Amino acid sequence: MTTRRDFLRILPAAATIPFWGAPRARATQRIILNDASRLSPTPVAKHVTIAKAETNDLIARIRAELKEAAAEHRPAAASVARHSMGGQSLPRDGTAISLDGGPLEMDTAAKTYRTSAANRWWDVIRILDPRGFSPAVMQSNSDFGVGSTFCVNAHGWPVPHGPFGSTVRAIRMVLADGTLVQCSRTENAELFSLAMGGYGLFGIIVDLDVEMTPNVLLEPRFERMIPEKFADAFTHAIDTDTSLAMAYGRMSVSRKTFFDDALMVTYRPVTNPPATLPPVASAGKLTGFQNDIYRAQTGWEVAKGLRWFMESRIGPAITGSHATRNSLMAEPVSNLAQNDLRRTDILHEYFVAPERFGEFVAACRDIIPKSRAEFLNVTLRYVAEDHTPVLTIAPVRRIAAVMSFSQETSPEGEIDMMQLTEALIDRVTAIGGAFYLPYRLHARRDQVEKAYPAAAAFAAAKRRYDPNLLFRNAMWDTYFA
Ligand SMILES: Cc1cc2nc3c(=O)[nH]c(=O)nc-3n(C[C@H](O)[C@H](O)[C@H](O)COP(=O)(O)OP(=O)(O)OC[C@H]3O[C@@H](n4cnc5c(N)ncnc54)[C@H](O)[C@@H]3O)c2cc1C
């Protein structure tokens, strides 16, 4: 029998025995990429960043990467900021292409600009602002890519618009076989509709022709009301006041007073604007003390009440301040940054017809306060009807509720978030609404099909345009494959 002493004696010798028969260790570790959720670590075979490329160079490099990925039978996906939260920008064991900046040309007569898909919104605003223009629609933060914004078909505060795609005139896109196509409502219209909100599954977008609007100095108006009155007040303001340029709403979030108070904020141009507008600067809506209070809301109901008091009572009384359209849109996501690695911020977003908003509020009151996750914020937006995208978020005009949760990065936190999401989607789809796709992939497939009735047609078209499924990401695998 081998004793412990024998074992210790032969150990150093054993360590020198070459493992001829054993498989060799991998020479290099895999590259692991993640997204803004920090919950989607995904191994990729190759990660390439294409920075500040001129258009022709960008096309050539994309073609080369796609050719190589196809030859190696691996998937490919493009991304800019990877702020989507469920691996929508991550091709497992594939080629991940990060795009980082490119050219932008304005056509002031046509009020459009052609931008590289690789530009972020702050790049766009920085160029438009000194020439007196502003993006017609974009998200409420400026860190995101313009191409990505088209691929998720994002929306923001500008009214009375539909999602970003409704302000895009044309795109140019490299398909799986390397062909460069121009798509618009009149040229390759089917591809245009599939790629808008199509999460990069039809090709890599190179550039976009997008509408812009004059930059203006705006002043806010604040109105408090019960949430049951919000949808009517919001749509009435948007329908009847053509001077309205931007608008959003908020609701109280502490568990005790959950969704029992609402605030509507509307922006109109100031009556006597200065001859020269101030240059763009982040409005800094959440800086310093305000940011501390926002973060203190996690696990501390008192802070939720204090924040609501500041936002709904003190804010309106003391701000009254003017801000340009560009400054309101230039806010970076870092203003919301949280540093506790045991938690992560997860967004949800639901779209409901204004007539069903009361039922939506009731569903949220039933479900959200019981969850383990900390509910930090809800912002209400307007999204005009839009039938162009196949996966449309607004088959009728809708109110969007953007929700921010702070979730534990533990299995328990993840289970709670999955259950919460499933419950909310069931209630929202039961009233004819939908949920937004760039966040965690926690919906059931039947829920995806109910919220997006064209989901099966979308998947079938994908297989037609990309039969070898070169463009793949976690969302395709989870919801559509
Ligand atoms: C803090 C925060 C605030 C947000 N606010 C809003 C908001 O106000 N309104 C709203 O609608 N959404 C909002 N979102 C969601 C956001 O718009 C999306 O997550 C968006 O995708 C982020 O842009 P990105 O550059 O990080 O995209 P990425 O995550 O990099 O990419 C998103 C998708 O687009 C694809 N893609 C990117 N570039 C290309 C390309 N050139 N060609 C083909 N496919 C491409 C990717 O493969 C992926 O499927 C918010 C998200 C966060 C985290």
Coordinates of N, CA, C and O in Angstrom, one line a residue, residues 173 175-176 189-195 198 201-203 390-391 454-469 471 476 480:
M173 N -24.9 48.9 -46.2 CA -24.7 47.8 -45.3 C -23.9 46.7 -46.1 O -24.2 46.5 -47.3
L175 N -23.4 42.9 -46.7 CA -24.1 41.6 -46.4 C -23.1 40.5 -46.2 O -21.9 40.6 -46.4
A176 N -23.6 39.3 -45.9 CA -22.8 38.2 -45.5 C -21.9 37.8 -46.7 O -20.7 37.4 -46.4
A189 N -36.1 47.9 -49.9 CA -36.9 48.3 -48.8 C -37.1 47.2 -47.7 O -37.2 47.5 -46.5
E190 N -37.2 46.0 -48.2 CA -37.4 44.9 -47.3 C -36.2 44.8 -46.3 O -36.4 44.6 -45.1
L191 N -35.0 44.8 -46.9 CA -33.8 44.8 -46.0 C -33.7 45.9 -45.1 O -33.3 45.8 -43.9
F192 N -34.2 47.1 -45.5 CA -34.2 48.3 -44.7 C -35.1 48.1 -43.4 O -34.7 48.3 -42.3
S193 N -36.2 47.5 -43.7 CA -37.2 47.2 -42.6 C -36.7 46.1 -41.7 O -37.0 46.1 -40.5
L194 N -35.9 45.2 -42.2 CA -35.4 44.1 -41.4 C -34.2 44.6 -40.5 O -34.1 44.2 -39.4
A195 N -33.4 45.4 -41.2 CA -32.2 45.8 -40.5 C -32.5 46.9 -39.4 O -31.8 47.0 -38.4
G198 N -33.0 45.3 -36.2 CA -32.7 43.9 -36.6 C -31.4 43.4 -35.9 O -30.9 42.3 -36.2
L201 N -28.4 41.4 -37.5 CA -28.5 40.0 -38.0 C -28.5 40.0 -39.6 O -28.6 38.9 -40.1
F202 N -28.6 41.1 -40.2 CA -28.7 41.1 -41.7 C -27.4 41.6 -42.4 O -27.3 41.4 -43.6
G203 N -26.6 42.3 -41.7 CA -25.3 42.8 -42.3 C -24.7 43.8 -41.4 O -25.3 44.2 -40.3
V390 N -39.6 45.7 -39.2 CA -40.4 44.4 -39.1 C -40.6 44.1 -37.6 O -41.8 43.8 -37.2
L391 N -39.6 44.3 -36.8 CA -39.8 44.1 -35.3 C -40.1 45.5 -34.7 O -39.3 46.1 -34.0
A454 N -44.3 39.6 -35.7 CA -43.6 39.3 -37.0 C -42.3 38.5 -36.7 O -41.4 38.4 -37.6
A455 N -42.1 38.0 -35.4 CA -40.8 37.4 -35.1 C -40.5 36.2 -36.0 O -39.4 36.0 -36.4
A456 N -41.5 35.4 -36.3 CA -41.3 34.2 -37.2 C -40.9 34.6 -38.6 O -39.9 34.1 -39.2
A457 N -41.5 35.7 -39.1 CA -41.2 36.2 -40.4 C -39.8 36.8 -40.4 O -39.1 36.6 -41.4
F458 N -39.5 37.4 -39.3 CA -38.1 38.0 -39.2 C -37.1 36.9 -39.3 O -36.1 37.0 -40.0
A459 N -37.3 35.8 -38.5 CA -36.3 34.7 -38.5 C -36.2 34.0 -39.9 O -35.1 33.7 -40.3
A460 N -37.4 33.9 -40.5 CA -37.4 33.3 -41.9 C -36.6 34.1 -42.9 O -35.8 33.6 -43.7
A461 N -36.8 35.5 -42.8 CA -36.1 36.4 -43.7 C -34.6 36.3 -43.4 O -33.8 36.4 -44.3
K462 N -34.2 36.2 -42.2 CA -32.8 36.1 -41.8 C -32.2 34.9 -42.5 O -31.1 35.0 -43.0
R463 N -32.9 33.8 -42.4 CA -32.3 32.6 -43.0 C -32.2 32.7 -44.6 O -31.4 32.1 -45.2
R464 N -33.1 33.5 -45.1 CA -33.1 33.7 -46.6 C -31.9 34.6 -47.0 O -31.2 34.3 -47.9
Y465 N -31.7 35.7 -46.2 CA -30.6 36.7 -46.6 C -29.3 36.2 -46.1 O -28.3 36.6 -46.7
D466 N -29.2 35.4 -45.1 CA -27.9 34.9 -44.5 C -28.0 33.4 -44.2 O -28.1 33.0 -43.1
P467 N -28.1 32.6 -45.3 CA -28.4 31.2 -45.1 C -27.3 30.4 -44.3 O -27.7 29.5 -43.6
N468 N -26.1 30.9 -44.3 CA -25.1 30.2 -43.4 C -25.0 30.8 -42.0 O -24.2 30.5 -41.2
L469 N -25.9 31.7 -41.7 CA -26.0 32.3 -40.4 C -24.7 32.9 -39.9 O -24.2 32.6 -38.8
F471 N -24.1 36.1 -39.4 CA -24.3 37.1 -38.4 C -25.2 36.5 -37.3 O -26.3 36.2 -37.5
W476 N -30.0 36.1 -31.2 CA -30.4 35.1 -32.2 C -30.5 33.7 -31.6 O -31.5 33.0 -31.7
F480 N -34.4 33.4 -31.5 CA -34.9 33.2 -32.9 C -34.3 31.9 -33.6 O -34.8 31.5 -34.6

